[in-house]
Tab-separated table of N, CA, C and O in Angstrom:
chain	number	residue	atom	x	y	z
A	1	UNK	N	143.605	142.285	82.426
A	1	UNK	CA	142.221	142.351	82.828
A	1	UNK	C	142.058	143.585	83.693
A	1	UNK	O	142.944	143.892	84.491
A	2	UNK	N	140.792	144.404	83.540
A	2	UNK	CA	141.037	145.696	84.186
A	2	UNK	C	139.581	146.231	83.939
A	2	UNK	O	138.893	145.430	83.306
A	3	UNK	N	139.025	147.261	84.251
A	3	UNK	CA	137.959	148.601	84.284
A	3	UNK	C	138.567	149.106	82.664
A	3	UNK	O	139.759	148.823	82.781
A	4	UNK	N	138.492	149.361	82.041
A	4	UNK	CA	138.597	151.008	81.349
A	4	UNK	C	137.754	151.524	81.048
A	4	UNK	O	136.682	151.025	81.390
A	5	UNK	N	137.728	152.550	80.405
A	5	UNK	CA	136.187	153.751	79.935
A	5	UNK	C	135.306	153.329	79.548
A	5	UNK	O	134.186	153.810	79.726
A	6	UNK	N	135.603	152.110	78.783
A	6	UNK	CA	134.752	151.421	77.849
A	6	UNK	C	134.412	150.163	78.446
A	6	UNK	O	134.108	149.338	77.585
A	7	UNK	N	134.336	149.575	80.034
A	7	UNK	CA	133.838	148.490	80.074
A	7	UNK	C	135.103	147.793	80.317
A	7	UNK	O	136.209	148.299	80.126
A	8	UNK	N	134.868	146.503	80.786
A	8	UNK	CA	135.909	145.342	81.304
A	8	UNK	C	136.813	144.883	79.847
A	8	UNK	O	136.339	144.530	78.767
A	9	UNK	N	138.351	145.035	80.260
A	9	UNK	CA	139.258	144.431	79.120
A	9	UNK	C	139.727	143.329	79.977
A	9	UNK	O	139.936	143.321	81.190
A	10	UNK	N	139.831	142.544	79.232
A	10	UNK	CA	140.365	140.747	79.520
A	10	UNK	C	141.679	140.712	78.269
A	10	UNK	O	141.646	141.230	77.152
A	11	UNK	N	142.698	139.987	78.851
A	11	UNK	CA	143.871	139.766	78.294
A	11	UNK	C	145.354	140.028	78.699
A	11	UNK	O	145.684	140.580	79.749
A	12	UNK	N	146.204	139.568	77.746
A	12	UNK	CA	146.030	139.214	76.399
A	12	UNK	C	145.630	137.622	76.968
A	12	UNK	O	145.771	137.041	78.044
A	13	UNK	N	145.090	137.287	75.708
A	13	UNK	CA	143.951	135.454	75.786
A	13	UNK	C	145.237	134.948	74.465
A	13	UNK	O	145.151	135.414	73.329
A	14	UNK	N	145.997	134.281	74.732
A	14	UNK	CA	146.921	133.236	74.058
A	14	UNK	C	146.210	132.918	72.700
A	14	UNK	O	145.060	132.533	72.914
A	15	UNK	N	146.467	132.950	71.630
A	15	UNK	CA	145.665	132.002	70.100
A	15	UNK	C	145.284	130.800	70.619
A	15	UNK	O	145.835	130.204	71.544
A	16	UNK	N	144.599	130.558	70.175
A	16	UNK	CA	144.202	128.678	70.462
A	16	UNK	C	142.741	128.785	71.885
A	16	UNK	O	141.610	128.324	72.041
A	17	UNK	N	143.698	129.680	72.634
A	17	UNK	CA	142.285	129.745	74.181
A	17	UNK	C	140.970	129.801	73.787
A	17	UNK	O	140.328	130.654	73.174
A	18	UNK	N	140.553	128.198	74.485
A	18	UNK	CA	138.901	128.603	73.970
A	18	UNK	C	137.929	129.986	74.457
A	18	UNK	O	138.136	130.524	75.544
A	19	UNK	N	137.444	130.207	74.028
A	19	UNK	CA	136.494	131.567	74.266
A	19	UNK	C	135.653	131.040	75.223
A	19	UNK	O	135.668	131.800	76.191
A	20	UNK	N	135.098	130.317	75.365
A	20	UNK	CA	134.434	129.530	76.425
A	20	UNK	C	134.570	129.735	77.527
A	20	UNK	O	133.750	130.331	78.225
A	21	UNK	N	135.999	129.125	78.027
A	21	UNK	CA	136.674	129.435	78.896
A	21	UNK	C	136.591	130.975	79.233
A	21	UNK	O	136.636	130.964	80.463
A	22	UNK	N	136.539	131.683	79.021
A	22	UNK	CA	136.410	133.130	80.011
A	22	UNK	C	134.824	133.456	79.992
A	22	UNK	O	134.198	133.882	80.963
A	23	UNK	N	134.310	133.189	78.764
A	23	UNK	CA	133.186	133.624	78.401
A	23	UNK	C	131.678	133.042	79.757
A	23	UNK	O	130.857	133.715	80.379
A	24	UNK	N	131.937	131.587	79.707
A	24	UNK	CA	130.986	130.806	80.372
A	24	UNK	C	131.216	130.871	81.714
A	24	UNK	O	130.809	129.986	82.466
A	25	UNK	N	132.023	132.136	82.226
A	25	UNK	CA	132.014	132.092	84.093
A	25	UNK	C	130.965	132.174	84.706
A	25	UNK	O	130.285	133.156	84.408
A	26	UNK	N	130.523	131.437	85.542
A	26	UNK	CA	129.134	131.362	85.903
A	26	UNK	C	128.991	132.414	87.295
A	26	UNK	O	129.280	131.948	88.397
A	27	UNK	N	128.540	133.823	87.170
A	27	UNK	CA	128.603	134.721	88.083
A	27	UNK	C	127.684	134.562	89.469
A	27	UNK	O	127.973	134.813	90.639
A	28	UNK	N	126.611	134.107	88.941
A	28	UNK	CA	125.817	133.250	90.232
A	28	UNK	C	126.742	132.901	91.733
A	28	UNK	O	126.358	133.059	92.892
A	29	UNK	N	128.174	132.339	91.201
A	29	UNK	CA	129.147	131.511	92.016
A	29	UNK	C	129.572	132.837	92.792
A	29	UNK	O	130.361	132.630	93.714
A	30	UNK	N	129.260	133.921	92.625
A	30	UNK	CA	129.923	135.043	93.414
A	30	UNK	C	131.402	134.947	94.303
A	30	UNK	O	132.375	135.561	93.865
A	31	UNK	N	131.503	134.249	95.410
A	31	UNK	CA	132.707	134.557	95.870
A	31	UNK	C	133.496	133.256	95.252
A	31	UNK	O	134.649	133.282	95.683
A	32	UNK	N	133.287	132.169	94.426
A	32	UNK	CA	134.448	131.604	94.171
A	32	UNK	C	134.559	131.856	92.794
A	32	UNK	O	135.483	131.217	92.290
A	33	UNK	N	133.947	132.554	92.029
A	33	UNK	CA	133.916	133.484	91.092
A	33	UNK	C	134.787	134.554	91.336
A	33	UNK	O	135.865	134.197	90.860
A	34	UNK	N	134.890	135.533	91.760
A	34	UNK	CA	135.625	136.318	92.686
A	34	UNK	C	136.715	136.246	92.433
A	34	UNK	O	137.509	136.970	91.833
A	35	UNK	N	136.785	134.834	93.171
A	35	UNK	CA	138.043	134.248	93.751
A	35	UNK	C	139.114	134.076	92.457
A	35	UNK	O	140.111	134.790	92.348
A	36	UNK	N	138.808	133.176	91.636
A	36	UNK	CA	139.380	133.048	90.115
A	36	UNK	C	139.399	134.048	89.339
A	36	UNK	O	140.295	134.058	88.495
A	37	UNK	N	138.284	135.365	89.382
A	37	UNK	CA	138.508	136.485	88.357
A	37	UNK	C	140.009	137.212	89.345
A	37	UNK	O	141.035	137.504	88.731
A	38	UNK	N	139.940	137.348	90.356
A	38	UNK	CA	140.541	138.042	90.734
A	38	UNK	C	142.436	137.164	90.265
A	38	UNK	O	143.250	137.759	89.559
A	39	UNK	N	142.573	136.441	90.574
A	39	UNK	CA	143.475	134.881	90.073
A	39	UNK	C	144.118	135.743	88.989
A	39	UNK	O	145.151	136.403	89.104
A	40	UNK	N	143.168	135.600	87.694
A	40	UNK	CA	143.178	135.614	86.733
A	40	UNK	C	143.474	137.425	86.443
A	40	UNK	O	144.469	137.761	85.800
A	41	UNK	N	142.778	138.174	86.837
A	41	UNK	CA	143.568	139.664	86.822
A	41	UNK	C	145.110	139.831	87.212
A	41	UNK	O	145.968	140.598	86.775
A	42	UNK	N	145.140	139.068	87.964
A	42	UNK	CA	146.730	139.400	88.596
A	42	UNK	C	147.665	138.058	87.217
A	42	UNK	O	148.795	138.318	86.803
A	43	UNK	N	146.982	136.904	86.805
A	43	UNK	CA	147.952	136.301	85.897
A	43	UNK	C	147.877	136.692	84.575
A	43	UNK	O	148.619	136.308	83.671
A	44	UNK	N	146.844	137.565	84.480
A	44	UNK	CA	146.807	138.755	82.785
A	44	UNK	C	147.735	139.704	82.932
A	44	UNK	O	148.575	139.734	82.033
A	45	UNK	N	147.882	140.785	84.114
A	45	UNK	CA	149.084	141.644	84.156
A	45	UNK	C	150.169	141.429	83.949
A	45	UNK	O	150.916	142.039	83.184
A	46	UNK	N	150.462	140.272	84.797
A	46	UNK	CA	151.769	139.318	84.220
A	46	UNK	C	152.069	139.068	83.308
A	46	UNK	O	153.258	138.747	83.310
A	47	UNK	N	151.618	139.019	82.388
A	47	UNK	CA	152.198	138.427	81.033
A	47	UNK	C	151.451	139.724	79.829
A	47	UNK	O	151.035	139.525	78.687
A	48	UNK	N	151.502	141.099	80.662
A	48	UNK	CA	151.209	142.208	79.520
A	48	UNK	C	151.823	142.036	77.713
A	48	UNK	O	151.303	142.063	76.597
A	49	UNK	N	153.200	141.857	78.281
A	49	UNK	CA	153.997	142.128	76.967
A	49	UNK	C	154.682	140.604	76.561
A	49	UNK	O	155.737	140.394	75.961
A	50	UNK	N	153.697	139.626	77.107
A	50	UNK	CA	154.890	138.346	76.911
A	50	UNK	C	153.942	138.065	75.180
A	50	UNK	O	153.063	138.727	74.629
A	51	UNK	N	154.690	136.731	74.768
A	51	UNK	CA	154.533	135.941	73.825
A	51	UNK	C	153.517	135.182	74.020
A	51	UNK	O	153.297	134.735	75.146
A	52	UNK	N	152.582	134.851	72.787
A	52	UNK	CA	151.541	133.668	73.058
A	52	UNK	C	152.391	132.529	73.425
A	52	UNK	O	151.612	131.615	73.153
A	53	UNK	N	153.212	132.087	73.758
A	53	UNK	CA	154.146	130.551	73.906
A	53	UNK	C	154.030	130.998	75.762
A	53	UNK	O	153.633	130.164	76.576
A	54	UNK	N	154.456	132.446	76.178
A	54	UNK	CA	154.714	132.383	77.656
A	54	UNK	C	153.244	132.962	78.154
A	54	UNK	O	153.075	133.017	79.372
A	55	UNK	N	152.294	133.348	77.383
A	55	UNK	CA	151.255	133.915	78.066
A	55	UNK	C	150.566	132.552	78.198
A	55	UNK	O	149.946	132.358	79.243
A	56	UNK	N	150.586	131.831	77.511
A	56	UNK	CA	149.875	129.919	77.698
A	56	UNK	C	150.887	129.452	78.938
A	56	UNK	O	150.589	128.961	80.027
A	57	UNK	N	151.640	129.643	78.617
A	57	UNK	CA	152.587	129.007	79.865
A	57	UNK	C	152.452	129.613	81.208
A	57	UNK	O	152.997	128.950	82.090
A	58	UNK	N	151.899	130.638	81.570
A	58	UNK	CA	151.570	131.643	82.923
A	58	UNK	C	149.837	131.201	82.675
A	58	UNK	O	149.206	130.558	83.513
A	59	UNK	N	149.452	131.522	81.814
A	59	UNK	CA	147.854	130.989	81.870
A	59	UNK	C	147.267	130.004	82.320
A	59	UNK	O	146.201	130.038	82.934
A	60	UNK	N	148.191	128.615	81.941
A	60	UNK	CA	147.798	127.197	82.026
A	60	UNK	C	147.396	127.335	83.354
A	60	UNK	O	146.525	126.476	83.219
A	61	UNK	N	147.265	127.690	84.597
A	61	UNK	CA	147.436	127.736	85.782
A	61	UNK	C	145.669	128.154	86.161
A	61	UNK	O	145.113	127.594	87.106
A	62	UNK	N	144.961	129.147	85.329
A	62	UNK	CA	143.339	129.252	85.156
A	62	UNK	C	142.658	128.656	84.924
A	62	UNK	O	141.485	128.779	85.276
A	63	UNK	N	143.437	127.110	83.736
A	63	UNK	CA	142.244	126.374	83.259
A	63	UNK	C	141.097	125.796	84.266
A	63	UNK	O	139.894	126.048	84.336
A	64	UNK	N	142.021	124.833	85.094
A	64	UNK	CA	141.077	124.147	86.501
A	64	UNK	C	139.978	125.013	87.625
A	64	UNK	O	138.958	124.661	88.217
A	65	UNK	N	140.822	126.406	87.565
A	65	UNK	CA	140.130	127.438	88.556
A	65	UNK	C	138.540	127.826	87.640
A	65	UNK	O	137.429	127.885	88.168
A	66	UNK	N	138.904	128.083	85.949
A	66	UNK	CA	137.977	128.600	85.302
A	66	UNK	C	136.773	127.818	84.778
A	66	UNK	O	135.671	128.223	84.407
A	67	UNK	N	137.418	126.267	84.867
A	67	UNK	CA	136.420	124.915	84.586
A	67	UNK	C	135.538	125.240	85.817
A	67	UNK	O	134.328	125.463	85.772
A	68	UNK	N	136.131	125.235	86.658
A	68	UNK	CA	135.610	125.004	87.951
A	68	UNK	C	133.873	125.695	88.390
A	68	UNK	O	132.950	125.124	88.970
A	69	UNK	N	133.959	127.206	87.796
A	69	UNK	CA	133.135	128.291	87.702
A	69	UNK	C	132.170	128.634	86.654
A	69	UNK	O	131.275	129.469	86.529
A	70	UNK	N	132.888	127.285	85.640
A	70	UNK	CA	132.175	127.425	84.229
A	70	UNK	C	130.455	126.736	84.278
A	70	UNK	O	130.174	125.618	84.709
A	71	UNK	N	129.289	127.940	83.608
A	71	UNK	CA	128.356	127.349	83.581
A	71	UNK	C	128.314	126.171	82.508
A	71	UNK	O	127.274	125.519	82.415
A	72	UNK	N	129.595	125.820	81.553
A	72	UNK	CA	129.264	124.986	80.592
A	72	UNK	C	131.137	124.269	79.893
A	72	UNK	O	131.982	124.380	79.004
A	73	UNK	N	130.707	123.443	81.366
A	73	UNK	CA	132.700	122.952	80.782
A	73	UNK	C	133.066	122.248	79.880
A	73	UNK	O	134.180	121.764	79.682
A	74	UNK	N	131.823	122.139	79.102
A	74	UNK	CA	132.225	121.211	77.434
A	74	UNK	C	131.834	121.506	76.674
A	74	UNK	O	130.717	121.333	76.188
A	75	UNK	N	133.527	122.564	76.084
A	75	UNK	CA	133.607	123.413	74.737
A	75	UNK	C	133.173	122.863	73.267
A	75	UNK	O	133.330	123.462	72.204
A	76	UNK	N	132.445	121.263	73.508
A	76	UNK	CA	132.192	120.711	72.493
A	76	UNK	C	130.415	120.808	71.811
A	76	UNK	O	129.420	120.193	72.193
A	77	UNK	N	130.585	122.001	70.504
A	77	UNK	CA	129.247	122.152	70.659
A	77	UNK	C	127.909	121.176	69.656
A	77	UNK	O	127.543	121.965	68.785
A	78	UNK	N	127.504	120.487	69.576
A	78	UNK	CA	126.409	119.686	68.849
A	78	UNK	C	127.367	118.314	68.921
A	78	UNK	O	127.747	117.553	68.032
A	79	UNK	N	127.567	118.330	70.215
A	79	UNK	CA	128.235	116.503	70.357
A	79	UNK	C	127.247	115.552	69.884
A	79	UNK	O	127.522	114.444	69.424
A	80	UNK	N	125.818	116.149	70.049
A	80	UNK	CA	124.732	114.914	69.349
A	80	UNK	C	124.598	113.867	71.168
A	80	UNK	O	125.073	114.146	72.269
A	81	UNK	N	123.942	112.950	70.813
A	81	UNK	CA	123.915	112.161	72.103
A	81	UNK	C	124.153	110.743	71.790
A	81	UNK	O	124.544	110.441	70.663
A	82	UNK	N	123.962	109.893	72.645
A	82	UNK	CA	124.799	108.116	72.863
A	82	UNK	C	123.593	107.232	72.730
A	82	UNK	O	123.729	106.016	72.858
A	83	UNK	N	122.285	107.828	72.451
A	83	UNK	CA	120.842	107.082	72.593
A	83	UNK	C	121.674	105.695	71.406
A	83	UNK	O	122.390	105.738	70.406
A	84	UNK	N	121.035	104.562	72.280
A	84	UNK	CA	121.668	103.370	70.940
A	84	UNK	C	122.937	102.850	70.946
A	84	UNK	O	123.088	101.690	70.561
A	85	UNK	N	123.670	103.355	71.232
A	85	UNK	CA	125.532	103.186	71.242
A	85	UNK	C	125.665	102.325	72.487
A	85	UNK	O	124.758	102.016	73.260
A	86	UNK	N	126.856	102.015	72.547
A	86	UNK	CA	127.755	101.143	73.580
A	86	UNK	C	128.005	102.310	74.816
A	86	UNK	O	128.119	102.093	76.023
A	87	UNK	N	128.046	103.545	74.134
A	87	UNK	CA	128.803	104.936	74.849
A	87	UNK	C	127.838	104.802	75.706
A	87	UNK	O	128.387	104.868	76.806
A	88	UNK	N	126.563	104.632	75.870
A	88	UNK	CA	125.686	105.339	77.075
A	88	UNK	C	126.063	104.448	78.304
A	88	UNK	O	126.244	103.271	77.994
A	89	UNK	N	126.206	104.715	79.500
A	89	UNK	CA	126.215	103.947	80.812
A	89	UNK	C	125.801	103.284	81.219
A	89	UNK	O	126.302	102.277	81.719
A	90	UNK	N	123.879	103.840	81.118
A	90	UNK	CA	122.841	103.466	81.761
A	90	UNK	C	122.129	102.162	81.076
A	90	UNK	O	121.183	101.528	81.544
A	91	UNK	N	122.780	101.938	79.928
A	91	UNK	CA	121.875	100.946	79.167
A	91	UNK	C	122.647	100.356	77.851
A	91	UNK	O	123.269	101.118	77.110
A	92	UNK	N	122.587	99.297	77.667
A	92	UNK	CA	123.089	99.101	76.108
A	92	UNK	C	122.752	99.443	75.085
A	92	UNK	O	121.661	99.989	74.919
A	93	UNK	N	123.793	99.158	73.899
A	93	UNK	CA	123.231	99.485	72.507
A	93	UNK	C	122.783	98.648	71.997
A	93	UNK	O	122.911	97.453	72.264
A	94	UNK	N	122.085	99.214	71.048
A	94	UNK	CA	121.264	98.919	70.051
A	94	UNK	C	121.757	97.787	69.051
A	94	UNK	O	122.898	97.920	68.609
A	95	UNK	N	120.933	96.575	68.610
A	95	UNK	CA	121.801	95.672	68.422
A	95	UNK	C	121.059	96.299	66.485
A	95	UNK	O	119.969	96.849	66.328
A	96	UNK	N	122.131	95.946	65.281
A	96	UNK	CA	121.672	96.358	64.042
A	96	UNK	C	120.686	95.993	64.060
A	96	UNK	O	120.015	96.977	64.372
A	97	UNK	N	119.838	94.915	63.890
A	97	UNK	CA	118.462	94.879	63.753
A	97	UNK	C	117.540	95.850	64.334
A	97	UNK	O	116.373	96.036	63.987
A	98	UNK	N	118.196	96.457	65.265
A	98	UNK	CA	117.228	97.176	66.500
A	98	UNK	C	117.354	98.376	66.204
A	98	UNK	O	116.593	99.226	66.667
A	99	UNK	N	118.429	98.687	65.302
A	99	UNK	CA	118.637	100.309	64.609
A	99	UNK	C	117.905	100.057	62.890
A	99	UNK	O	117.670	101.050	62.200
A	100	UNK	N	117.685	98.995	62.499
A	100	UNK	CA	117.431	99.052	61.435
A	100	UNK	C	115.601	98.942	61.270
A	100	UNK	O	114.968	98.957	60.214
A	101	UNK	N	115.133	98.849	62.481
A	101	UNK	CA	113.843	98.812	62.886
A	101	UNK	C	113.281	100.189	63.741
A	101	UNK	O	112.108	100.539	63.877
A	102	UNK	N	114.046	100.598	64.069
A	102	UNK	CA	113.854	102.136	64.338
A	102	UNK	C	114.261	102.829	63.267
A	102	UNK	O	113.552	103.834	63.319
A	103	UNK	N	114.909	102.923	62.389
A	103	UNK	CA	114.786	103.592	61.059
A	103	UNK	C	113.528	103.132	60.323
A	103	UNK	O	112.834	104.112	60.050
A	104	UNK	N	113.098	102.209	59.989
A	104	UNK	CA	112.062	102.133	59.427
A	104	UNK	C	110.690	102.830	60.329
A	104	UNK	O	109.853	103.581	59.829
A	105	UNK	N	110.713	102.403	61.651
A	105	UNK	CA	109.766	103.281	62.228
A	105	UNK	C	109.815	104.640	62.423
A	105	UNK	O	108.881	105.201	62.996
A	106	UNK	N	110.669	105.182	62.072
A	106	UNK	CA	110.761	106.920	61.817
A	106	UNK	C	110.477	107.107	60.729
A	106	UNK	O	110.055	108.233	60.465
A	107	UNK	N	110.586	106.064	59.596
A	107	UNK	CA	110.197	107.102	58.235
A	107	UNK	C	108.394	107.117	58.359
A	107	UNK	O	107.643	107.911	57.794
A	108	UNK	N	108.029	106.027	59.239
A	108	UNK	CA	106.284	106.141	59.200
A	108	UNK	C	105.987	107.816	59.440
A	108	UNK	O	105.021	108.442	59.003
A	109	UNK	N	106.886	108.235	60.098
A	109	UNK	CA	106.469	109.932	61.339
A	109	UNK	C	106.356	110.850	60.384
A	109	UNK	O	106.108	112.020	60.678
């Protein structure tokens, strides 16, 4: 991770590393932002010339710092939502009759 001519280089980023993860740093956070880019410059130098097996293995050490700063810590994209399901917290699901009566009232729309 560094300055060059051309703008900020990040790396090397291990195969598999979500893009997310560096991408979604939320700069707003300024000094604990900072705090982790700077982290993270000094654990990219480190592992210039290593292997994706040891650059994950020196990396693993960013995930928590980089969650931490992330405007969006769930790399999961069109999860959909729990409206109806057992999954939601706040309320129960939907018993079949009660999904099979809201399907019929959506096809009226």
């Amino acid at each position: 991770m560094g300055c060059g001519r051309n703008g900020v280089e990040i790396g090397p980023i291990p195969k598999g590393t979500p893009v997310n993860l560096v991408s979604n740093v939320d700069l707003e956070q300024r000094v604990k932002a900072f705090d982790v880019l700077l982290k993270a410059k000094h654990d990219f130098k480190s592992c210039a010339n290593a292997s994706d097996a040891e650059a994950r293995a020196v990396l693993s050490n960013l995930v928590e710092p980089l969650l931490s700063v992330s405007k969006c810590p769930d790399f999961v994209v069109n999860r959909g939502h729990y409206f109806g399901t057992n999954y939601a917290q706040d309320e129960p699901g939907l018993s079949d009759k009660d999904k099979r009566a809201l399907i019929e009232f959506l096809k009226t729309m």
